[in-house]
Short mmCIF file of C-alpha atoms and ligand atoms in Angstrom, two decimals:
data_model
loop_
_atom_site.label_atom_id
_atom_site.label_comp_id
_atom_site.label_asym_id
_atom_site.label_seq_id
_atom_site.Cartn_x
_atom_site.Cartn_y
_atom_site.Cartn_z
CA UNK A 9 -24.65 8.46 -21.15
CA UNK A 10 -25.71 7.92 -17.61
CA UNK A 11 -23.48 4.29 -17.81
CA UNK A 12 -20.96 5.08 -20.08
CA UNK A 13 -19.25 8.60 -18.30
CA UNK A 14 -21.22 9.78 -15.03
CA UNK A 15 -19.14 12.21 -15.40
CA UNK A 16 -20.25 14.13 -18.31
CA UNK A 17 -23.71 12.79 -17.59
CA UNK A 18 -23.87 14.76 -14.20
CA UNK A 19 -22.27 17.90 -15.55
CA UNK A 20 -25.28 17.66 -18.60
CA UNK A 21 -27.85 17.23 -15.55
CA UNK A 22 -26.60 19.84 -13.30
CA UNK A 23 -26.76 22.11 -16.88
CA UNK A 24 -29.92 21.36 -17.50
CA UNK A 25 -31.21 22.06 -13.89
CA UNK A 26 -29.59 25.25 -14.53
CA UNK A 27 -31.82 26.08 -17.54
CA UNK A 28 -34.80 24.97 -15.78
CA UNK A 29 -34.60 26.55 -12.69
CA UNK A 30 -33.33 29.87 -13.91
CA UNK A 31 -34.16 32.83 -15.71
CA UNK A 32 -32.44 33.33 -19.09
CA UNK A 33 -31.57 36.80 -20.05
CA UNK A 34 -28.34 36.18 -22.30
CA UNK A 35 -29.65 37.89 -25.67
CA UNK A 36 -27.50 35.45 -28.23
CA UNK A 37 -29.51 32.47 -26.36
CA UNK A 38 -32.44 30.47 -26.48
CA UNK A 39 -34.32 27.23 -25.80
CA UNK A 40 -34.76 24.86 -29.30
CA UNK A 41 -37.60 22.74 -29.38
CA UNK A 42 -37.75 18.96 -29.26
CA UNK A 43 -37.83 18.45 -32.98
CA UNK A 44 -34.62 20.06 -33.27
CA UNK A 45 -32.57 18.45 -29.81
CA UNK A 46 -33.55 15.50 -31.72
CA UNK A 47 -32.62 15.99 -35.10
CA UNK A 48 -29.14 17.23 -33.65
CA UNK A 49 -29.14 14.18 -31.38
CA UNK A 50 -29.34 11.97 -34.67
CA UNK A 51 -27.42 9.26 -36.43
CA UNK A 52 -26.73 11.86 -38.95
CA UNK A 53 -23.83 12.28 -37.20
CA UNK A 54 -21.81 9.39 -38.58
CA UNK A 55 -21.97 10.64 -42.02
CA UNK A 56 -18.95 12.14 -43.73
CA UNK A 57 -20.68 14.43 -46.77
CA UNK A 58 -17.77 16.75 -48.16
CA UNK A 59 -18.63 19.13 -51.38
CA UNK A 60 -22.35 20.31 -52.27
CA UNK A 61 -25.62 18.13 -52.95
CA UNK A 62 -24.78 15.67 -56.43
CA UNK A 63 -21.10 16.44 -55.97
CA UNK A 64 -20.53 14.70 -52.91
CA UNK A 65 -17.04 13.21 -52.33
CA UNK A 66 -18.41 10.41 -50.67
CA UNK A 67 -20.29 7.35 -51.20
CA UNK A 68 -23.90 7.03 -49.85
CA UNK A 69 -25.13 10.58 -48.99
CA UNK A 70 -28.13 10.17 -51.21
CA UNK A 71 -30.46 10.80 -47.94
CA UNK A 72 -27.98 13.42 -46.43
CA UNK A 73 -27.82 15.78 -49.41
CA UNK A 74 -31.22 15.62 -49.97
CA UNK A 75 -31.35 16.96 -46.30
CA UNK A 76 -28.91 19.52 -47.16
CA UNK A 77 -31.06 20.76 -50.57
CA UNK A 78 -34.70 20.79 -48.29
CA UNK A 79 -32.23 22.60 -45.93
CA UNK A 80 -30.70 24.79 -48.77
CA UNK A 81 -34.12 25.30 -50.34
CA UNK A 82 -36.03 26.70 -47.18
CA UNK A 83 -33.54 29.21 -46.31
CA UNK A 84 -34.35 30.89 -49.56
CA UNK A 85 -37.72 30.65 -49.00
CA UNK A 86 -37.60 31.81 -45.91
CA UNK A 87 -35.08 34.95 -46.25
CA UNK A 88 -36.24 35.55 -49.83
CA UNK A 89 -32.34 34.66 -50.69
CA UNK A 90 -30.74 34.17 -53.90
CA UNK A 91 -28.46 31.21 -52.96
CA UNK A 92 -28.06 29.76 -49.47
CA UNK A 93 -24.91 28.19 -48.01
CA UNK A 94 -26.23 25.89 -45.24
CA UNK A 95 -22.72 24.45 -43.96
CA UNK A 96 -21.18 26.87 -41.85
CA UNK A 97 -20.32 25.55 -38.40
CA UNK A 98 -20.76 29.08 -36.72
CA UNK A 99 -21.34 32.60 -37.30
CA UNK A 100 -17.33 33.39 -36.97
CA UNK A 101 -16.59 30.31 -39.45
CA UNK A 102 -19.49 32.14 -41.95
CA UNK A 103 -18.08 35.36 -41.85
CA UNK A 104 -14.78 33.82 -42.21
CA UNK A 105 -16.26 31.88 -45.73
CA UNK A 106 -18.04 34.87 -46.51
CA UNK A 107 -14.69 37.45 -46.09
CA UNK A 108 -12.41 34.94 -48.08
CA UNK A 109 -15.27 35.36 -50.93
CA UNK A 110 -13.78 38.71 -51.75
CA UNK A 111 -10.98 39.83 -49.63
CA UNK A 112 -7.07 39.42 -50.00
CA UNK A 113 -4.67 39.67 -46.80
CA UNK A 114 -3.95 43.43 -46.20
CA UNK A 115 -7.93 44.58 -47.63
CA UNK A 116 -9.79 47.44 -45.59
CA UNK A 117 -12.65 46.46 -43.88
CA UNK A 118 -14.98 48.86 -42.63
CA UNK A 119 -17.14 47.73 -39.68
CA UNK A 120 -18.77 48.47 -36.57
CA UNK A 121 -15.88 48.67 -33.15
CA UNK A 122 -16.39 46.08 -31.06
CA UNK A 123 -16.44 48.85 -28.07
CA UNK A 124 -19.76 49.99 -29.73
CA UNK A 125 -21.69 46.81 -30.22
CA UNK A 126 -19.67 45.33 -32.95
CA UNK A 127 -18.61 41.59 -32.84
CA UNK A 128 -15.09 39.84 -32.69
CA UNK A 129 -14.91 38.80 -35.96
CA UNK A 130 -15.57 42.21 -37.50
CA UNK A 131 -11.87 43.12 -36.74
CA UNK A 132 -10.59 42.35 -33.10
CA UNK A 133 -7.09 42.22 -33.14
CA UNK A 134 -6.76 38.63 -31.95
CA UNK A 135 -9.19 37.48 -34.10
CA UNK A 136 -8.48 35.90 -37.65
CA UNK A 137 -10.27 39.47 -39.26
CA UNK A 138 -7.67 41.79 -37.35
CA UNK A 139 -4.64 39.76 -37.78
CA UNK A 140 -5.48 39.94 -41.85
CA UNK A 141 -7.11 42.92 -42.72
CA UNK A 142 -6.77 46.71 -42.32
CA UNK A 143 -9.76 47.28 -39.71
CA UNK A 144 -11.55 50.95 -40.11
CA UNK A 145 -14.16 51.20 -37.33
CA UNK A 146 -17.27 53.36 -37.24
CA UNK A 147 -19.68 53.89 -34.07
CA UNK A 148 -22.70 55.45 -32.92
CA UNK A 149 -22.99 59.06 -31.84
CA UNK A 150 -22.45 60.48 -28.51
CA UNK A 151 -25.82 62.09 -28.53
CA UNK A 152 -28.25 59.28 -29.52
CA UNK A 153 -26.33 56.53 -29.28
CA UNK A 154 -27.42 54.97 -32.78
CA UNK A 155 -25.16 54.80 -35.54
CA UNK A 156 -23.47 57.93 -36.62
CA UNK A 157 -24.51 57.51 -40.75
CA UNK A 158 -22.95 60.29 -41.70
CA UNK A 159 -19.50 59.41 -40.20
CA UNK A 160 -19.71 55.99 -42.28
CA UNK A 161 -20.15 57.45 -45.21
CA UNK A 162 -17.24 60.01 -44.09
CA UNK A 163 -15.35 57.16 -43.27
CA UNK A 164 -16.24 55.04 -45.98
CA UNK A 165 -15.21 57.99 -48.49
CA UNK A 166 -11.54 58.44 -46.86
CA UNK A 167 -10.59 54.79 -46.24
CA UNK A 168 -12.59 53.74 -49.31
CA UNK A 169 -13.04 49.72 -47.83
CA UNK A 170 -13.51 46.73 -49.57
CA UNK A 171 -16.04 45.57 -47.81
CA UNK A 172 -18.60 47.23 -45.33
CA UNK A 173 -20.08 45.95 -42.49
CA UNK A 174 -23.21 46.22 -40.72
CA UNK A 175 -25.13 43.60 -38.12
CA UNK A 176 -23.51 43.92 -34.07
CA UNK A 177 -24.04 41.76 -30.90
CA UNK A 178 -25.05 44.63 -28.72
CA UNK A 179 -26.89 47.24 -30.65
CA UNK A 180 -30.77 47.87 -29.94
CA UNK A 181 -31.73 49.85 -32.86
CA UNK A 182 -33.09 49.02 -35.86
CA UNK A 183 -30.19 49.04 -38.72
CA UNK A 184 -30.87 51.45 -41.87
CA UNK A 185 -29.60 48.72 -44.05
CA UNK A 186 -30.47 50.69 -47.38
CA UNK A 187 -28.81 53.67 -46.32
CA UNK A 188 -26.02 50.97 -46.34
CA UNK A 189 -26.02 49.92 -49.09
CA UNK A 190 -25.92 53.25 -50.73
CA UNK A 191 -22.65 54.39 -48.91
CA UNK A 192 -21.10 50.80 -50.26
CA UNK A 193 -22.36 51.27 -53.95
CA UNK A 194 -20.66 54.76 -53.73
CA UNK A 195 -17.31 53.53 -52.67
CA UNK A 196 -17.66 50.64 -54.48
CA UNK A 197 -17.18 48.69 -51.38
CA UNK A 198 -19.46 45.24 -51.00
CA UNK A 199 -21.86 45.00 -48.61
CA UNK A 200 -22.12 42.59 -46.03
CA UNK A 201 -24.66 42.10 -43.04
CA UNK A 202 -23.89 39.97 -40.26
CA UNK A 203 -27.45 39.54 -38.78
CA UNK A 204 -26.86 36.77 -36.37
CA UNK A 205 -28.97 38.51 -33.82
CA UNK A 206 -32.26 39.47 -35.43
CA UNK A 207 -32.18 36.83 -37.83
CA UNK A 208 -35.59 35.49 -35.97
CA UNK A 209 -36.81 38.85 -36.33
CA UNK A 210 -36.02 39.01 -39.88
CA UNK A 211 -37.52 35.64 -40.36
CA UNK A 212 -40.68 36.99 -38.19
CA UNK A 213 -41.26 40.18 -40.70
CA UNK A 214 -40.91 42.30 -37.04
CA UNK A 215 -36.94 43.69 -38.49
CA UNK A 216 -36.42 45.08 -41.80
CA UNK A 217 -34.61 42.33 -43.94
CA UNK A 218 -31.13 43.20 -44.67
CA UNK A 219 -31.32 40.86 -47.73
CA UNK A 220 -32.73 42.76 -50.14
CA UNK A 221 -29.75 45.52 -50.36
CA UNK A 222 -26.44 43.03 -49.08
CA UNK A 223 -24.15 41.43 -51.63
CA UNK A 224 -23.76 38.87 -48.39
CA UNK A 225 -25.79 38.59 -45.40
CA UNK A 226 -23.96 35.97 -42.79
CA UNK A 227 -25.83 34.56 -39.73
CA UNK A 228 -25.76 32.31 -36.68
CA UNK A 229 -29.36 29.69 -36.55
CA UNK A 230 -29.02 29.63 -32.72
CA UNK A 231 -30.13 32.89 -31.31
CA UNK A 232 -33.21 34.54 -32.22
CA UNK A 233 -34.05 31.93 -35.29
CA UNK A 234 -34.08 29.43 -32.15
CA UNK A 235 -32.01 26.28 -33.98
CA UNK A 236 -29.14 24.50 -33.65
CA UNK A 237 -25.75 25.86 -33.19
CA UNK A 238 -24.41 26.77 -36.59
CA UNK A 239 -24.37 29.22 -39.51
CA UNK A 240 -25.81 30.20 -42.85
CA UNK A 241 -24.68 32.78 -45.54
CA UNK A 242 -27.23 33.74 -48.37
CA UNK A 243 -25.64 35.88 -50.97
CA UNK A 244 -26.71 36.54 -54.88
CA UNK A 245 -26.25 34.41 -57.16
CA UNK A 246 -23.56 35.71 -58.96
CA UNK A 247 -21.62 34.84 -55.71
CA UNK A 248 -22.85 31.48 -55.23
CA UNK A 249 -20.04 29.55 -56.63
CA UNK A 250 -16.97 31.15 -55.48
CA UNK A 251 -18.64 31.41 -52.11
CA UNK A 252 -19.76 27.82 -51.76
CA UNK A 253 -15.58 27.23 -52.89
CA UNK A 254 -14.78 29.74 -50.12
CA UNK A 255 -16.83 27.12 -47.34
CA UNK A 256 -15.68 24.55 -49.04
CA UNK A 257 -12.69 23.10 -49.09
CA UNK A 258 -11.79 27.08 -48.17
CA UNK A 259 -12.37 26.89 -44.71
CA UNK A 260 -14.33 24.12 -44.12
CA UNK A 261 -14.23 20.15 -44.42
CA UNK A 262 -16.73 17.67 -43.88
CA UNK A 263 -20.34 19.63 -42.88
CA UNK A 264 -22.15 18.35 -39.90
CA UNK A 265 -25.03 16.65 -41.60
CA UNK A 266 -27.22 16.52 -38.17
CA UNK A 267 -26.14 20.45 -37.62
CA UNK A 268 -27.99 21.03 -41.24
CA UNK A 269 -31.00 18.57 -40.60
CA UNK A 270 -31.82 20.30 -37.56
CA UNK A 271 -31.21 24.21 -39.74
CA UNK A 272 -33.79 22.74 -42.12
CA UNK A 273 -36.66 22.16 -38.99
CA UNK A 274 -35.54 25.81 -37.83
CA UNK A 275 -35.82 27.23 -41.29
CA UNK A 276 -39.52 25.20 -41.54
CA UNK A 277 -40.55 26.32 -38.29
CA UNK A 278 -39.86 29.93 -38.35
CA UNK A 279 -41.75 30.61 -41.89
CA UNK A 280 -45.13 29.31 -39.76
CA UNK A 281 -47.38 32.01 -38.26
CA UNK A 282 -46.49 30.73 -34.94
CA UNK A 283 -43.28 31.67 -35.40
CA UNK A 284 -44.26 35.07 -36.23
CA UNK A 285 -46.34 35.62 -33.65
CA UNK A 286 -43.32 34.24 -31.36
CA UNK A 287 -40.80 37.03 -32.84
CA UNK A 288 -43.94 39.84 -31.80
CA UNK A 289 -43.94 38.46 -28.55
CA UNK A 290 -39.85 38.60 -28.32
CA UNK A 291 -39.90 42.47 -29.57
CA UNK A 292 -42.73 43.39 -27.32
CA UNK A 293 -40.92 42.14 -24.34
CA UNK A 294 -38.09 43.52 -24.84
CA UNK A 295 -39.82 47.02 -25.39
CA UNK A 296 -41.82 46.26 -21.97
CA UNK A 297 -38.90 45.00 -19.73
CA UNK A 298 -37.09 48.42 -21.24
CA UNK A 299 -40.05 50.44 -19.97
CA UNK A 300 -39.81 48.68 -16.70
CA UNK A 301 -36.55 49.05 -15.99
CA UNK A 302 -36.70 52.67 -17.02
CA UNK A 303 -39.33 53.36 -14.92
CA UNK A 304 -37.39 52.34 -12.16
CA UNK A 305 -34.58 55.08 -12.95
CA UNK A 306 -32.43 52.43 -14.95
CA UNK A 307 -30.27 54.68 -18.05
CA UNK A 308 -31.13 52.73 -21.01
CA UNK A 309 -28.59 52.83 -23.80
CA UNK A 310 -29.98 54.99 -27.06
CA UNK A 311 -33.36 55.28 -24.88
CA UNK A 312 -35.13 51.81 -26.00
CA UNK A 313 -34.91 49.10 -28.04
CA UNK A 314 -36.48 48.29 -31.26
CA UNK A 315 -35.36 44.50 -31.01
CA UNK A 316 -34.70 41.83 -28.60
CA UNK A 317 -32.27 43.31 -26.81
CA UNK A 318 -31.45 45.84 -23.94
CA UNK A 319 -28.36 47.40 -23.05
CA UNK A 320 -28.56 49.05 -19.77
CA UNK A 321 -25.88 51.16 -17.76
CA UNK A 322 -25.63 49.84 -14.51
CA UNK A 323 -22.38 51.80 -13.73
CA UNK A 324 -24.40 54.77 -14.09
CA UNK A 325 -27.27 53.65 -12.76
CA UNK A 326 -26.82 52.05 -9.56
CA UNK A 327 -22.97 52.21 -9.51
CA UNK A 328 -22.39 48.69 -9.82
CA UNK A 329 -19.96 47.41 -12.41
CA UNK A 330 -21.47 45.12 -15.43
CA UNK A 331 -18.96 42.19 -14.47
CA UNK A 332 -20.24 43.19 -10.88
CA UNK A 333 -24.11 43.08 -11.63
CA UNK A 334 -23.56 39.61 -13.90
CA UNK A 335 -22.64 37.83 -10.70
CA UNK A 336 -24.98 39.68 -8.37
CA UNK A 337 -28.31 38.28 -10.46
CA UNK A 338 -26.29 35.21 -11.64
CA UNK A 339 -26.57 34.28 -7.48
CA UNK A 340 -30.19 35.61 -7.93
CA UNK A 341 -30.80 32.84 -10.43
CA UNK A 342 -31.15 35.48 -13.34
CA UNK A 343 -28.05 35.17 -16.29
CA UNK A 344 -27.20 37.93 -17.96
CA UNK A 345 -23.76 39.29 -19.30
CA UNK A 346 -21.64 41.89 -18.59
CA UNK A 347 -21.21 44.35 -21.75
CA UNK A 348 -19.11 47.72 -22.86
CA UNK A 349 -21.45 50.44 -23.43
CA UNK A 350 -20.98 52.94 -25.87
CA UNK A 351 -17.46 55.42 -24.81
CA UNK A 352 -17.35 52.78 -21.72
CA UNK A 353 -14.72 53.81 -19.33
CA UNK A 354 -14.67 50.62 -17.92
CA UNK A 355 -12.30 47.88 -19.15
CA UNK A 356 -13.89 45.02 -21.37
CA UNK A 357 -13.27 42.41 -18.77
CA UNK A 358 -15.33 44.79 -16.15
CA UNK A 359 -17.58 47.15 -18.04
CA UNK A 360 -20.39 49.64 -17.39
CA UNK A 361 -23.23 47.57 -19.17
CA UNK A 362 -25.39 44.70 -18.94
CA UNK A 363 -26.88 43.47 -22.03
CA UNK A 364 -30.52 41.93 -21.75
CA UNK A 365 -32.74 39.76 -24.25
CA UNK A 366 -36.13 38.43 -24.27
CA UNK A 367 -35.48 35.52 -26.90
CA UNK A 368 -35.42 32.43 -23.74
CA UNK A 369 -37.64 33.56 -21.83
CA UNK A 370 -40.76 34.56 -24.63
CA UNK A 371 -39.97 30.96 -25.48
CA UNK A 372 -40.57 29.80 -22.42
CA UNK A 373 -43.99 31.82 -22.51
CA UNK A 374 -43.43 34.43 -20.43
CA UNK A 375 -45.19 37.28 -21.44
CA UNK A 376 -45.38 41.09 -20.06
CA UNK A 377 -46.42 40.71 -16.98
CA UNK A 378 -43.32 38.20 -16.38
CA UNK A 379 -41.22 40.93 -18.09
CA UNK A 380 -42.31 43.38 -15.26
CA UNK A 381 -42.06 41.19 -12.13
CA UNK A 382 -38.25 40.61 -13.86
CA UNK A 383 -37.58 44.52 -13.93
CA UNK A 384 -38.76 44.74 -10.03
CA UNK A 385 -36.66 41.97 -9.22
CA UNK A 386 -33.48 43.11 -11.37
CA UNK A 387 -33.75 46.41 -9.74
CA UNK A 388 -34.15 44.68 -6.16
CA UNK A 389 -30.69 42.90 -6.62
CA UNK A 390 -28.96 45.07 -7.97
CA UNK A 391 -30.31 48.69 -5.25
CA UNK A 392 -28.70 46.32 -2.39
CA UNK A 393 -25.45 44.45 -3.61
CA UNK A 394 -24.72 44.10 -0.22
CA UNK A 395 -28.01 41.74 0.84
CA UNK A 396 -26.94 38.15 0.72
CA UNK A 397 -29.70 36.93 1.97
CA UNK A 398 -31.93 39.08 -0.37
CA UNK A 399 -30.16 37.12 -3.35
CA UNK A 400 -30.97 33.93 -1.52
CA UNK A 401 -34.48 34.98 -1.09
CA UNK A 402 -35.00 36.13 -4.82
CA UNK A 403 -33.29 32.68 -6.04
CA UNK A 404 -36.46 31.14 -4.65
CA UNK A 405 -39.13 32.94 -6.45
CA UNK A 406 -37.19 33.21 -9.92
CA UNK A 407 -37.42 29.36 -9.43
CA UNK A 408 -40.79 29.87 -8.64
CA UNK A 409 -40.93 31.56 -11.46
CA UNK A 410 -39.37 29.45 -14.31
CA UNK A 411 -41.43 26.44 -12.53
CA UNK A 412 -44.98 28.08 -14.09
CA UNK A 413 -43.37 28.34 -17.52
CA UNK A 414 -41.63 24.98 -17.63
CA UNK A 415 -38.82 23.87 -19.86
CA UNK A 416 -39.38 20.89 -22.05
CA UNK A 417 -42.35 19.82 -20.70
CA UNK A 418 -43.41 17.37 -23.32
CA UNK A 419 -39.80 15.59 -22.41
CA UNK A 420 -39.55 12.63 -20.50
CA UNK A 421 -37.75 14.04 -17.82
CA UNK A 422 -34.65 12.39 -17.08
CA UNK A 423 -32.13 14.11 -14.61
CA UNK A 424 -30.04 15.40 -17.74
CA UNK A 425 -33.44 16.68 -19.86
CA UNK A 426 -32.38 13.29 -22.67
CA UNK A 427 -35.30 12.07 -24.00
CA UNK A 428 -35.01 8.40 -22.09
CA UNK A 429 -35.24 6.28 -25.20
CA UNK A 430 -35.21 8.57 -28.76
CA UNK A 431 -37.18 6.12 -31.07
CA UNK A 432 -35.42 4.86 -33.68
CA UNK A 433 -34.60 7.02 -36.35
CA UNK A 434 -36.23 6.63 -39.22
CA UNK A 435 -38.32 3.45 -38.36
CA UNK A 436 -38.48 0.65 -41.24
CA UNK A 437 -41.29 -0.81 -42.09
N1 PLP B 503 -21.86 37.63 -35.45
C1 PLP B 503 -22.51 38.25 -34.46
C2 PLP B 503 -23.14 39.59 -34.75
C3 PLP B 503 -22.60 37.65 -33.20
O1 PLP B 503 -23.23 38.30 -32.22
C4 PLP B 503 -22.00 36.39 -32.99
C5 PLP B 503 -22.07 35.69 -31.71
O2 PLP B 503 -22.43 36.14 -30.70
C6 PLP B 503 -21.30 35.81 -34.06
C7 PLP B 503 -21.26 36.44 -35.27
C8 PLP B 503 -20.50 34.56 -33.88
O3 PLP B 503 -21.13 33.42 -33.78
P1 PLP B 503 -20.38 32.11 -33.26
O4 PLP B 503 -20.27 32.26 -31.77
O5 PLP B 503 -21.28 31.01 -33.69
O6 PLP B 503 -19.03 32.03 -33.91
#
């Protein structure tokens, strides 16, 4: 890469300084291992693959869909699914597969507002789901700031949806997925969970498993479950087919064969006990940087956090802005992003919120003491948004920092973190 476009090859370096040197807080993000850079990294990606393992379009994918049925196999395992669809490029792309399964242009949807946690492709207007579909949004309630139950079953009963949605990007509560699944079954509505951010957690046994009571559950590999960017939707069985038709050719062509090597490592790996122990170590994290930053007078959205996530209030806080308080640790060496809290009067592009995860860095190794140290130092930054030099300061011991818990360390460090030489892939004897 270095010869062919220095280009690219410096932006990939300066990226992967980034990573190294910082502190990542972004909750949809984490650090993959080895295995997994280099199963994405493979020749896998020449191969063309279209339709499902033994009804292949194409010649020669006897080693690929055997890949995609390990792949296929161990996401059942793992979730305790039905059927698996492995070929998803992206969580938006699966919900899109999983939507066309059973909705027609002009369908209700019932699903979580994006202003209170929900994601885009639940029913923003620009996306493909609000353009479509008649979007019904439910929330969480003023006074707890957890899901109001009661008003999506109210809701639910008037608007009587086809489909109902639970599963959010910014939410820190555990979901009551049965109580769900009851208020579908009695408006007939499906039931679909989008669980792209707990899906480690779910994997982990530290989250309730929404798979048990969804017709559908849709997720991204790349956040929590730590793999490669990319999707999965497990569903029942009696789904399977026109679901697998709705991925493919529905929305889909040709699946990324090194994309679904790399889900079957992640699906391997997180059904170990090390992986288990890792989700326990995300959870109680995030429940100790909450504490932290509570302690030091931070307003903590609902009061806690059951998962890996924090949404804090910064606005009312410390009266700094979330787009405000992004930048402010961004220059501290600490990423983070800006979020709408719940009945934010704040604009999306500026909010009141930061949201906060501990999937990167309890990767890393960090543990609670790190998780501390981060609260003092998030609270430092953002009590004197005026200190310049403060930020310069703090830059140098968050690099200090990330140094003692150091990323990729069994990689042969080249400026751009690429493995040097990958060995040959698979070697012939
Ligand atoms: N669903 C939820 C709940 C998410 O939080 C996200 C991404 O953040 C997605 C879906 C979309 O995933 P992707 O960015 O891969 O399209």
């Amino acid at each position: 890469m270095a010869e062919v476009d220095p280009e690219i090859y410096g932006l990939v370096s300066s990226e992967f300084a980034r990573q190294r040197d910082g502190i990542e807080l972004i909750a949809s993000e984490n650090f993959v291992p080895l295995a997994i850079l280099e199963a994405q990294g493979s020749i896998l990606t020449n191969k063309y693959a279209e339709g499902y393992p033994h009804k292949k379009y194409y010649g020669g994918c006897e080693f690929v869909e055997t890949v995609e049925e390990v792949a296929i196999r161990r996401a059942c395992d793992l979730f305790g699914a039905e059927h698996a669809n492995v070929q998803p490029h992206s969580g938006t792309q699966a919900n899109m597969s999983a939507f066309f399964t059973f909705m027609n242009p002009g369908d209700t949807m019932l699903a979580m507002s994006l202003d209170q946690g929900g994601h885009l492709s639940h029913g923003h207007p620009l996306n493909f789901t609000g353009k479509l579909y008649r979007i019904v949004g439910y929330g969480v309630s003023p006074e707890t700031e957890t899901i109001d139950y009661e008003a999506v079953e109210r809701l639910a009963k008037e608007h009587r949806p086809r489909v109902i949605v639970a599963g959010a990007s910014a939410y820190p509560r555990f979901i009551d997925f049965s109580r769900f699944a009851t208020i579908a079954a009695e408006v007939g509505a499906v039931f679909m969970v989008d669980m792209a951010h707990i899906a480690g957690l779910v994997a982990g046994k530290v989250h309730p498993s929404p798979v048990p009571h969804a017709d559908f559950v849709t997720t991204t590999t790349h956040k929590t479950l730590r793999g490669p960017r990319g999707a999965l939707i497990l569903c029942k069985t009696k789904y399977a087919q026109e679901l697998d038709r709705s991925v493919f050719p529905g929305t889909q062509g040709g699946p990324f064969m090194h994309a679904i090597a790399a889900k079957a490592l992640c699906f391997k790996m997180a059904a170990t006990d090390e992986f288990r122990t890792y989700a326990a170590g995300v959870v109680a994290n995030a429940k100790k940087l909450c504490a932290a930053l509570g302690e030091r007078g931070f307003r903590i959205v609902s009061g806690g956090t059951d998962n890996h996530l924090i949404l804090v209030d910064v606005k009312g806080s410390r009266n700094v802005t979330g787009r405000d308080a992004e930048k402010l640790l961004e220059d501290a060496g600490i990423t983070v992003n800006k979020n709408m809290i719940p009945f934010d009067k704040e604009k999306p592009f500026v909010t009141s919120g930061v949201r906060l995860g501990t999937a990167a860095v309890t990767t890393r190794g960090m543990g609670e003491a790190e998780m501390e140290r981060i609260a003092e130092i998030v609270d430092r930054v953002l009590s004197a948004p005026e200190d310049e030099s403060l930020r310069i300061a703090v830059r140098k011991e968050i690099k200090e920092l990330s140094e003692a818990f150091p990323l990729y360390p069994e990689l042969l460090q080249t400026p751009s973190g690429v493995r040097a030489a990958l060995s040959p892939l698979p070697r012939n004897s």
